[in-house]
Amino acid sequence: MNPAVIPPRYDPARDCDSWTVDSSHRITYQIEICPNVLDLENDRLATWCSSGNNRVDQVLVVVDREVDRLYGSLIRNYFTRWDFAPTVLVMSGDEASKGLSAAEEVAEKMGEVGLLRRSEKVVVFGGGVVMDIVGMAANLFRRGVPYIRVPTTLLGQVDAGVGVKTGVNHGDHKNRLGTYYAPLCALIDPTFLSTVSERHIINGLAEIVKIALVKDRDLFELIEAEHKLLSSEGFASNTPTHAEIIRRAVVGMLEELEPNLHEAQLERIVDFGHTFSPSLELIADPPLLHGEAVAIDMALCVAISTNRDLIDRATALRIVRLLLLMGLPVSNSMFTPDLLRNALVDTIAHRDGQQRLPLITAIGDASFVNDVSPTELHNAVALVEELEIELSTVSGFLLPDAGLVRA
Ligand SMILES: NC(=O)c1ccc[n+]([C@@H]2O[C@H](COP(=O)([O-])OP(=O)(O)OC[C@H]3O[C@@H](n4cnc5c(N)ncnc54)[C@H](O)[C@@H]3O)[C@@H](O)[C@H]2O)c1
Ligand SMILES: [Zn+2]
């Protein structure tokens, strides 16, 4: 609103019992690719942590337990080298421990350390689980203190680490309690990926394929051409191909998130693969990783697109084939008609009364529909099954040395 037209808040000449408050809050944060972030000569993280105060800066470093085992001494040495007084809190990165009490534990530590409210920082090293917990704690503590993310998984580096969502699980629901709270920065260091298990690399690749499918055909084709090289060592060595995949995925995410950081617009193409998967992810047995559940959801939605003639069968086969070649699942016996119906009901509430279901209309393009029926869901499950059988039997679709791997 133009400030010139705002009437005076108190006008003795007239009674007024109603006031409009109209304010906006600028959000700026930095995403940086920062190889070797813990190298003792690399000052990027130290610069971000520096308070500019005339005292030894405190920093609360929250570290995923596995990351602490692998990198804990490097982390401690780094902060000591740059003259910080670090307090390290080690936390479980297990999805099962991603509850409100974990965020409370971080808040408790913040209180103990006595960080200066605006100038001293919390730094989190880990995957999406600890980043989501710490982001939420940082948002709740004194209604917001600064924090820095150092994502150490592929999924963390291309997805959880680059947006502003924080959260913890609640009841049977993923991230049911959460906030939007930007970090000061996210420093993406691909060298951490050398120790990430292949299953978790593939998990991150699922989100990269998602971005490729909804908006970046070249990225899809790059992954298709290079999928055999997409290992933890490959990403950690940061070859031009791996660097391009990470950059394209980050840029794709940011292009979608930046104009819609607080999800005012509920039609989000980045929700592709995230309609039915949240209901499956926490109950699947054997358990599924986030990206694996997303892959199953993406395959289902590809089948819906095919049955609606939005894409042809050859395109559907091409996509499902790539998911399988990468080692992602495309179906799950728990994806029953009941689960799919209930998942859709929950998603409709989440998307404020409408399905707003992103479907691809080509590799690299998507649009939204609001009228998917239970019969369509049933037919889509059947089509995924058919495509899987076709891929496993028709010669030429699977490369000779590629196995069909299921989670
Ligand atoms: N906030 C968001 O926008 C957003 C987006 C996507 C996903 N998420 C959340 O992220 C979580 C999944 O994240 P994730 O896939 O990173 O899982 P994660 O945080 O559970 O990490 C996966 C595993 O890798 C280990 N690990 C982490 N870094 C490692 C390293 N460098 N070397 C060896 N092991 C390492 C962890 O200990 C853990 O066992 C989910 O809870 C999901 O809801 C959030
Ligand atoms: Zn996701």
Short mmCIF file of C-alpha atoms and ligand atoms in Angstrom, two decimals:
data_model
loop_
_atom_site.label_atom_id
_atom_site.label_comp_id
_atom_site.label_asym_id
_atom_site.label_seq_id
_atom_site.Cartn_x
_atom_site.Cartn_y
_atom_site.Cartn_z
CA MET A 1 0.00 0.00 0.00
CA ASN A 2 1.26 3.46 -0.79
CA PRO A 3 2.21 5.01 2.60
CA ALA A 4 0.85 8.33 1.36
CA VAL A 5 -2.73 7.05 1.48
CA ILE A 6 -2.60 5.41 4.95
CA PRO A 7 -4.90 7.49 7.19
CA PRO A 8 -3.55 8.65 10.56
CA ARG A 9 -3.84 5.85 13.14
CA TYR A 10 -5.35 8.12 15.74
CA ASP A 11 -7.63 10.84 14.61
CA PRO A 12 -9.29 12.79 17.43
CA ALA A 13 -11.87 14.05 14.95
CA ARG A 14 -13.44 10.63 14.39
CA ASP A 15 -13.98 7.36 16.23
CA CYS A 16 -12.05 4.50 14.79
CA ASP A 17 -11.98 0.95 16.17
CA SER A 18 -10.29 -0.83 13.31
CA TRP A 19 -6.74 -0.62 12.01
CA THR A 20 -5.02 -2.43 9.17
CA VAL A 21 -1.45 -3.49 9.83
CA ASP A 22 0.39 -3.96 6.58
CA SER A 23 4.00 -4.95 6.79
CA SER A 24 6.40 -7.01 4.76
CA HIS A 25 9.58 -8.73 5.70
CA ARG A 26 12.45 -9.02 3.28
CA ILE A 27 14.19 -12.39 3.25
CA THR A 28 17.73 -12.66 1.99
CA TYR A 29 20.00 -15.62 2.38
CA GLN A 30 22.93 -17.08 0.57
CA ILE A 31 23.50 -20.48 -1.00
CA GLU A 32 27.13 -21.14 -1.81
CA ILE A 33 28.91 -24.13 -3.31
CA CYS A 34 31.90 -24.27 -1.00
CA PRO A 35 34.16 -27.30 -1.55
CA ASN A 36 36.40 -28.28 1.38
CA VAL A 37 34.52 -26.11 3.83
CA LEU A 38 36.45 -27.62 6.77
CA ASP A 39 39.89 -27.03 5.25
CA LEU A 40 41.77 -25.07 7.90
CA GLU A 41 42.69 -22.40 5.34
CA ASN A 42 39.12 -22.01 4.06
CA ASP A 43 37.66 -18.97 5.81
CA ARG A 44 34.11 -19.02 4.33
CA LEU A 45 32.39 -20.67 7.26
CA ALA A 46 34.45 -18.68 9.78
CA THR A 47 33.48 -15.47 8.01
CA TRP A 48 29.80 -16.35 8.15
CA CYS A 49 30.10 -17.26 11.86
CA SER A 50 32.00 -14.17 12.85
CA SER A 51 29.95 -11.81 15.01
CA GLY A 52 32.13 -8.76 14.69
CA ASN A 53 31.98 -8.39 18.48
CA ASN A 54 34.97 -7.68 20.67
CA ARG A 55 35.07 -11.06 22.32
CA VAL A 56 35.81 -14.65 21.44
CA ASP A 57 32.76 -15.67 19.44
CA GLN A 58 30.64 -18.48 20.75
CA VAL A 59 29.17 -20.84 18.24
CA LEU A 60 26.76 -23.69 18.86
CA VAL A 61 27.57 -26.48 16.43
CA VAL A 62 24.86 -29.12 16.07
CA VAL A 63 26.11 -32.24 14.30
CA ASP A 64 24.42 -35.39 13.04
CA ARG A 65 25.84 -38.35 15.04
CA GLU A 66 27.28 -40.11 11.99
CA VAL A 67 28.75 -36.88 10.66
CA ASP A 68 30.33 -36.32 14.06
CA ARG A 69 31.89 -39.78 13.95
CA LEU A 70 33.37 -39.07 10.52
CA TYR A 71 34.12 -35.36 10.65
CA GLY A 72 33.84 -34.41 14.35
CA SER A 73 37.52 -33.72 14.92
CA LEU A 74 37.79 -31.75 11.65
CA ILE A 75 34.80 -29.66 12.74
CA ARG A 76 36.23 -28.95 16.22
CA ASN A 77 39.71 -28.18 14.79
CA TYR A 78 38.21 -25.82 12.25
CA PHE A 79 36.42 -23.68 14.82
CA THR A 80 39.39 -23.67 17.17
CA ARG A 81 41.70 -22.69 14.27
CA TRP A 82 39.51 -19.68 13.57
CA ASP A 83 39.40 -18.67 17.28
CA PHE A 84 35.81 -19.57 18.08
CA ALA A 85 34.62 -21.08 21.35
CA PRO A 86 32.55 -23.96 19.95
CA THR A 87 30.01 -25.96 21.88
CA VAL A 88 29.14 -29.14 20.03
CA LEU A 89 25.79 -30.89 20.33
CA VAL A 90 25.62 -34.30 18.68
CA MET A 91 22.16 -35.47 17.58
CA SER A 92 20.65 -38.48 15.92
CA GLY A 93 19.87 -38.02 12.23
CA ASP A 94 17.29 -40.80 12.33
CA GLU A 95 13.86 -39.92 11.00
CA ALA A 96 12.38 -41.62 14.08
CA SER A 97 13.99 -39.06 16.40
CA LYS A 98 12.73 -36.07 14.37
CA GLY A 99 10.19 -34.92 16.95
CA LEU A 100 9.44 -31.81 18.94
CA SER A 101 11.60 -33.01 21.82
CA ALA A 102 14.64 -32.95 19.50
CA ALA A 103 13.98 -29.27 18.74
CA GLU A 104 13.58 -28.66 22.49
CA GLU A 105 16.94 -30.30 23.12
CA VAL A 106 18.59 -27.85 20.71
CA ALA A 107 16.77 -24.92 22.32
CA GLU A 108 17.94 -26.11 25.73
CA LYS A 109 21.53 -26.06 24.51
CA MET A 110 21.13 -22.60 23.01
CA GLY A 111 20.03 -21.37 26.43
CA GLU A 112 22.96 -23.07 28.17
CA VAL A 113 25.54 -21.63 25.76
CA GLY A 114 24.15 -18.11 26.09
CA LEU A 115 24.70 -17.02 22.50
CA LEU A 116 24.33 -13.31 21.81
CA ARG A 117 20.89 -13.01 20.25
CA ARG A 118 21.69 -11.52 16.85
CA SER A 119 25.41 -11.85 16.29
CA GLU A 120 26.44 -15.32 17.44
CA LYS A 121 25.46 -18.28 15.34
CA VAL A 122 24.14 -21.81 15.44
CA VAL A 123 25.70 -24.02 12.76
CA VAL A 124 24.20 -27.34 11.72
CA PHE A 125 26.11 -30.13 9.96
CA GLY A 126 23.98 -33.00 8.73
CA GLY A 127 21.23 -34.18 6.45
CA GLY A 128 17.63 -33.03 6.17
CA VAL A 129 16.67 -34.46 9.54
CA VAL A 130 19.02 -32.42 11.74
CA MET A 131 18.76 -29.37 9.49
CA ASP A 132 14.96 -29.37 9.82
CA ILE A 133 15.18 -29.79 13.62
CA VAL A 134 17.81 -27.10 14.12
CA GLY A 135 16.07 -24.68 11.75
CA MET A 136 12.89 -25.05 13.76
CA ALA A 137 14.70 -24.62 17.09
CA ALA A 138 16.51 -21.54 15.75
CA ASN A 139 13.17 -20.08 14.68
CA LEU A 140 11.48 -20.75 18.02
CA PHE A 141 14.31 -19.71 20.32
CA ARG A 142 13.85 -16.04 21.22
CA ARG A 143 11.50 -16.00 18.18
CA GLY A 144 14.42 -16.35 15.83
CA VAL A 145 18.18 -16.54 16.08
CA PRO A 146 20.63 -16.80 13.16
CA TYR A 147 21.72 -20.19 11.91
CA ILE A 148 23.92 -21.60 9.19
CA ARG A 149 23.39 -24.86 7.34
CA VAL A 150 26.15 -27.16 6.16
CA PRO A 151 24.22 -29.97 4.44
CA THR A 152 26.14 -33.25 4.32
CA THR A 153 23.81 -35.48 2.27
CA LEU A 154 22.93 -35.14 -1.42
CA LEU A 155 19.27 -34.60 -0.54
CA GLY A 156 20.34 -31.96 1.97
CA GLN A 157 22.49 -30.18 -0.60
CA VAL A 158 19.92 -29.96 -3.39
CA ASP A 159 16.67 -29.81 -1.44
CA ALA A 160 16.34 -29.61 2.36
CA GLY A 161 19.32 -27.26 2.67
CA VAL A 162 18.30 -24.65 0.11
CA GLY A 163 14.74 -23.69 1.04
CA VAL A 164 13.32 -22.10 4.19
CA LYS A 165 11.19 -24.91 5.58
CA THR A 166 11.90 -26.31 9.01
CA GLY A 167 9.94 -28.97 10.83
CA VAL A 168 9.52 -32.07 12.91
CA ASN A 169 7.23 -35.07 12.60
CA HIS A 170 4.10 -35.21 14.73
CA GLY A 171 1.80 -38.18 15.21
CA ASP A 172 1.86 -40.22 12.01
CA HIS A 173 2.55 -37.17 9.93
CA LYS A 174 5.77 -36.01 8.35
CA ASN A 175 6.82 -32.47 9.21
CA ARG A 176 3.36 -31.71 10.61
CA LEU A 177 4.86 -29.11 12.96
CA GLY A 178 7.08 -26.65 11.22
CA THR A 179 7.89 -23.12 10.22
CA TYR A 180 9.40 -21.10 7.43
CA TYR A 181 12.71 -19.74 8.59
CA ALA A 182 15.64 -18.86 6.38
CA PRO A 183 19.20 -19.63 7.41
CA LEU A 184 21.86 -16.95 7.01
CA CYS A 185 23.46 -19.20 4.47
CA ALA A 186 23.84 -22.78 3.29
CA LEU A 187 27.36 -23.86 2.40
CA ILE A 188 27.28 -26.84 0.03
CA ASP A 189 30.43 -28.92 0.20
CA PRO A 190 30.26 -31.94 -2.15
CA THR A 191 33.27 -33.58 -0.49
CA PHE A 192 31.00 -34.66 2.39
CA LEU A 193 29.27 -36.96 -0.10
CA SER A 194 32.27 -39.32 -0.23
CA THR A 195 31.01 -41.02 2.95
CA VAL A 196 27.29 -40.99 2.17
CA SER A 197 25.92 -44.48 1.48
CA GLU A 198 24.89 -45.32 -2.07
CA ARG A 199 21.29 -45.71 -0.90
CA HIS A 200 21.29 -42.14 0.42
CA ILE A 201 22.93 -40.84 -2.78
CA ILE A 202 20.13 -42.48 -4.76
CA ASN A 203 17.67 -40.95 -2.30
CA GLY A 204 18.99 -37.49 -3.18
CA LEU A 205 18.96 -38.32 -6.88
CA ALA A 206 15.22 -38.92 -6.66
CA GLU A 207 14.70 -35.24 -5.80
CA ILE A 208 17.05 -34.24 -8.62
CA VAL A 209 15.06 -36.35 -11.09
CA LYS A 210 11.93 -34.66 -9.77
CA ILE A 211 13.27 -31.20 -10.63
CA ALA A 212 14.41 -32.52 -14.01
CA LEU A 213 10.98 -33.97 -14.79
CA VAL A 214 9.01 -30.86 -13.96
CA LYS A 215 11.28 -28.22 -15.46
CA ASP A 216 14.67 -29.26 -16.83
CA ARG A 217 14.74 -31.74 -19.69
CA ASP A 218 18.49 -31.25 -20.18
CA LEU A 219 19.08 -32.30 -16.59
CA PHE A 220 16.98 -35.41 -17.14
CA GLU A 221 19.03 -36.30 -20.22
CA LEU A 222 22.28 -35.65 -18.37
CA ILE A 223 21.23 -38.03 -15.59
CA GLU A 224 20.07 -40.55 -18.16
CA ALA A 225 23.45 -40.43 -19.90
CA GLU A 226 25.54 -40.46 -16.73
CA HIS A 227 23.49 -42.46 -14.26
CA LYS A 228 26.19 -45.10 -13.82
CA LEU A 229 28.65 -42.46 -12.62
CA LEU A 230 26.34 -40.93 -10.04
CA SER A 231 28.04 -42.46 -7.02
CA SER A 232 29.20 -40.96 -3.74
CA GLU A 233 32.81 -40.85 -5.02
CA GLY A 234 31.67 -39.22 -8.26
CA PHE A 235 29.81 -36.42 -6.46
CA ALA A 236 32.59 -35.98 -3.90
CA SER A 237 35.18 -35.60 -6.64
CA ASN A 238 33.08 -32.77 -8.03
CA THR A 239 33.72 -33.47 -11.71
CA PRO A 240 32.16 -31.00 -14.16
CA THR A 241 29.25 -33.42 -14.71
CA HIS A 242 28.55 -33.87 -11.00
CA ALA A 243 28.97 -30.16 -10.35
CA GLU A 244 26.52 -29.41 -13.17
CA ILE A 245 23.95 -31.83 -11.76
CA ILE A 246 24.13 -30.24 -8.30
CA ARG A 247 24.05 -26.70 -9.69
CA ARG A 248 21.13 -27.34 -12.03
CA ALA A 249 19.18 -29.00 -9.22
CA VAL A 250 19.86 -26.14 -6.78
CA VAL A 251 19.02 -23.49 -9.36
CA GLY A 252 15.84 -25.34 -10.37
CA MET A 253 14.72 -25.49 -6.74
CA LEU A 254 15.57 -21.86 -6.09
CA GLU A 255 13.70 -20.67 -9.17
CA GLU A 256 10.56 -22.32 -7.84
CA LEU A 257 11.04 -21.43 -4.17
CA GLU A 258 12.18 -17.82 -4.37
CA PRO A 259 8.93 -16.28 -5.67
CA ASN A 260 6.88 -18.47 -3.32
CA LEU A 261 9.01 -18.90 -0.18
CA HIS A 262 6.05 -19.09 2.18
CA GLU A 263 3.93 -21.19 -0.16
CA ALA A 264 1.28 -18.53 -0.59
CA GLN A 265 0.77 -20.16 -3.98
CA LEU A 266 -0.21 -23.77 -3.29
CA GLU A 267 0.24 -24.93 -6.87
CA ARG A 268 3.88 -25.91 -6.69
CA ILE A 269 5.57 -28.04 -9.32
CA VAL A 270 8.19 -29.00 -6.72
CA ASP A 271 5.38 -30.93 -5.03
CA PHE A 272 5.56 -33.43 -7.90
CA GLY A 273 6.06 -36.81 -6.21
CA HIS A 274 4.93 -35.37 -2.86
CA THR A 275 1.18 -35.97 -3.05
CA PHE A 276 0.86 -39.60 -1.97
CA SER A 277 4.38 -40.21 -0.67
CA PRO A 278 4.03 -38.44 2.71
CA SER A 279 1.38 -40.97 3.76
CA LEU A 280 3.53 -43.89 2.66
CA GLU A 281 6.87 -42.65 3.96
CA LEU A 282 6.29 -42.99 7.69
CA ILE A 283 4.42 -46.29 7.61
CA ALA A 284 6.20 -48.28 4.92
CA ASP A 285 7.52 -51.62 6.07
CA PRO A 286 10.33 -52.20 5.31
CA PRO A 287 10.97 -48.48 5.78
CA LEU A 288 11.42 -46.18 2.81
CA LEU A 289 13.66 -43.15 2.57
CA HIS A 290 12.06 -39.85 1.56
CA GLY A 291 13.39 -39.98 -2.01
CA GLU A 292 12.30 -43.59 -2.41
CA ALA A 293 8.74 -42.74 -1.44
CA VAL A 294 8.91 -39.75 -3.80
CA ALA A 295 10.04 -42.04 -6.65
CA ILE A 296 7.04 -44.34 -6.10
CA ASP A 297 4.73 -41.32 -6.11
CA MET A 298 6.40 -39.94 -9.26
CA ALA A 299 5.93 -43.25 -11.09
CA LEU A 300 2.25 -43.26 -10.10
CA CYS A 301 1.81 -39.70 -11.36
CA VAL A 302 3.64 -40.54 -14.59
CA ALA A 303 1.09 -43.33 -15.04
CA ILE A 304 -1.79 -40.91 -14.39
CA SER A 305 -0.33 -38.58 -17.04
CA THR A 306 -0.08 -41.51 -19.46
CA ASN A 307 -3.66 -42.62 -18.88
CA ARG A 308 -4.79 -39.03 -19.52
CA ASP A 309 -2.74 -38.87 -22.73
CA LEU A 310 -0.68 -36.02 -21.33
CA ILE A 311 2.42 -38.03 -22.18
CA ASP A 312 2.82 -41.10 -24.37
CA ARG A 313 3.62 -44.58 -23.17
CA ALA A 314 7.17 -44.46 -24.55
CA THR A 315 7.89 -41.41 -22.37
CA ALA A 316 6.43 -43.16 -19.34
CA LEU A 317 8.61 -46.20 -20.02
CA ARG A 318 11.65 -43.97 -20.40
CA ILE A 319 11.06 -42.33 -17.02
CA VAL A 320 10.24 -45.52 -15.12
CA ARG A 321 13.24 -47.18 -16.71
CA LEU A 322 15.57 -44.44 -15.48
CA LEU A 323 14.17 -44.63 -11.95
CA LEU A 324 14.72 -48.39 -11.92
CA LEU A 325 18.19 -48.15 -13.42
CA MET A 326 19.14 -45.70 -10.70
CA GLY A 327 18.03 -48.18 -8.07
CA LEU A 328 14.83 -46.44 -7.05
CA PRO A 329 11.59 -48.28 -6.35
CA VAL A 330 8.56 -47.40 -8.48
CA SER A 331 5.91 -49.38 -6.65
CA ASN A 332 5.10 -50.57 -3.17
CA SER A 333 2.59 -53.11 -1.92
CA MET A 334 1.38 -50.61 0.70
CA PHE A 335 0.21 -48.26 -2.07
CA THR A 336 -3.31 -49.69 -1.80
CA PRO A 337 -6.46 -47.93 -3.08
CA ASP A 338 -7.33 -47.08 0.56
CA LEU A 339 -3.95 -45.55 1.29
CA LEU A 340 -4.01 -43.56 -1.94
CA ARG A 341 -7.51 -42.24 -1.24
CA ASN A 342 -6.61 -41.26 2.32
CA ALA A 343 -3.33 -39.73 1.19
CA LEU A 344 -5.21 -37.60 -1.32
CA VAL A 345 -7.66 -36.45 1.38
CA ASP A 346 -4.75 -35.34 3.58
CA THR A 347 -3.05 -33.61 0.65
CA ILE A 348 -6.27 -31.80 -0.28
CA ALA A 349 -6.40 -30.36 3.25
CA HIS A 350 -2.72 -29.44 2.95
CA ARG A 351 -3.42 -27.73 -0.38
CA ASP A 352 -6.41 -25.86 0.99
CA GLY A 353 -9.32 -27.81 -0.43
CA GLN A 354 -8.10 -28.73 -3.89
CA GLN A 355 -5.93 -31.51 -5.29
CA ARG A 356 -3.58 -29.13 -7.11
CA LEU A 357 -1.85 -32.26 -8.30
CA PRO A 358 1.24 -31.58 -10.40
CA LEU A 359 1.42 -33.91 -13.39
CA ILE A 360 4.05 -33.88 -16.08
CA THR A 361 2.96 -33.05 -19.61
CA ALA A 362 6.40 -33.78 -21.08
CA ILE A 363 9.86 -34.44 -19.68
CA GLY A 364 10.65 -30.99 -18.32
CA ASP A 365 7.11 -29.62 -18.17
CA ALA A 366 4.23 -29.85 -15.71
CA SER A 367 0.71 -28.61 -15.08
CA PHE A 368 -1.93 -29.08 -12.38
CA VAL A 369 -5.17 -31.03 -12.20
CA ASN A 370 -7.94 -31.11 -9.61
CA ASP A 371 -10.09 -33.99 -10.72
CA VAL A 372 -8.18 -37.22 -10.23
CA SER A 373 -10.66 -39.97 -9.28
CA PRO A 374 -10.16 -43.13 -7.19
CA THR A 375 -10.62 -45.20 -10.38
CA GLU A 376 -7.81 -43.29 -12.02
CA LEU A 377 -5.56 -44.01 -9.05
CA HIS A 378 -6.40 -47.68 -9.29
CA ASN A 379 -5.68 -47.71 -13.05
CA ALA A 380 -2.42 -45.85 -12.51
CA VAL A 381 -1.19 -48.47 -10.02
CA ALA A 382 -2.02 -51.14 -12.60
CA LEU A 383 -0.18 -49.25 -15.33
CA VAL A 384 3.00 -48.90 -13.23
CA GLU A 385 2.89 -52.65 -12.70
CA GLU A 386 2.48 -53.17 -16.45
CA LEU A 387 5.38 -50.86 -17.26
CA GLU A 388 7.60 -52.66 -14.78
CA ILE A 389 6.77 -56.03 -16.34
CA GLU A 390 7.31 -54.65 -19.83
CA LEU A 391 10.70 -53.22 -18.84
CA SER A 392 11.82 -56.47 -17.31
CA THR A 393 10.81 -58.55 -20.31
CA VAL A 394 11.20 -56.41 -23.46
CA SER A 395 14.79 -56.67 -24.61
CA GLY A 396 16.54 -53.41 -25.34
CA PHE A 397 14.84 -51.35 -22.65
CA LEU A 398 17.19 -52.36 -19.91
CA LEU A 399 20.88 -52.05 -20.52
CA PRO A 400 22.55 -55.46 -20.48
CA ASP A 401 24.46 -54.83 -17.26
CA ALA A 402 21.68 -53.10 -15.37
CA GLY A 403 19.83 -54.95 -12.68
CA LEU A 404 16.39 -54.07 -11.51
CA VAL A 405 16.96 -52.94 -7.96
CA ARG A 406 14.19 -52.49 -5.49
CA ALA A 407 14.34 -50.91 -2.07
N1 LIG B 1 13.11 -28.65 4.79
C1 LIG B 1 12.91 -29.08 3.57
O1 LIG B 1 12.60 -28.33 2.64
C2 LIG B 1 13.08 -30.54 3.27
C3 LIG B 1 13.12 -30.99 1.95
C4 LIG B 1 13.32 -32.33 1.70
C5 LIG B 1 13.46 -33.23 2.76
N2 LIG B 1 13.42 -32.74 4.03
C6 LIG B 1 13.58 -33.66 5.17
O2 LIG B 1 14.89 -34.18 5.12
C7 LIG B 1 14.92 -35.45 5.74
C8 LIG B 1 15.72 -36.39 4.88
O3 LIG B 1 17.02 -35.86 4.75
P1 LIG B 1 18.26 -36.78 4.38
O4 LIG B 1 17.89 -37.64 3.24
O5 LIG B 1 19.41 -35.87 4.26
O6 LIG B 1 18.34 -37.78 5.61
P2 LIG B 1 19.10 -37.75 7.01
O7 LIG B 1 19.25 -36.40 7.55
O8 LIG B 1 18.38 -38.75 7.83
O9 LIG B 1 20.52 -38.33 6.66
C9 LIG B 1 20.62 -39.60 6.10
C10 LIG B 1 21.64 -40.49 6.81
O10 LIG B 1 22.92 -40.10 6.39
C11 LIG B 1 23.76 -39.89 7.51
N3 LIG B 1 24.72 -38.88 7.05
C12 LIG B 1 24.52 -37.56 6.91
N4 LIG B 1 25.60 -36.99 6.33
C13 LIG B 1 26.49 -37.98 6.12
C14 LIG B 1 27.79 -38.02 5.56
N5 LIG B 1 28.37 -36.94 5.01
N6 LIG B 1 28.43 -39.21 5.52
C15 LIG B 1 27.84 -40.33 6.00
N7 LIG B 1 26.62 -40.35 6.53
C16 LIG B 1 25.95 -39.18 6.58
C17 LIG B 1 22.84 -39.53 8.63
O11 LIG B 1 23.39 -39.90 9.87
C18 LIG B 1 21.62 -40.36 8.32
O12 LIG B 1 21.77 -41.66 8.86
C19 LIG B 1 13.48 -35.87 5.92
O13 LIG B 1 13.16 -35.75 7.30
C20 LIG B 1 12.69 -34.85 5.11
O14 LIG B 1 11.44 -34.58 5.67
C21 LIG B 1 13.23 -31.44 4.32
ZN ZN B 2 11.04 -34.05 -0.99
#
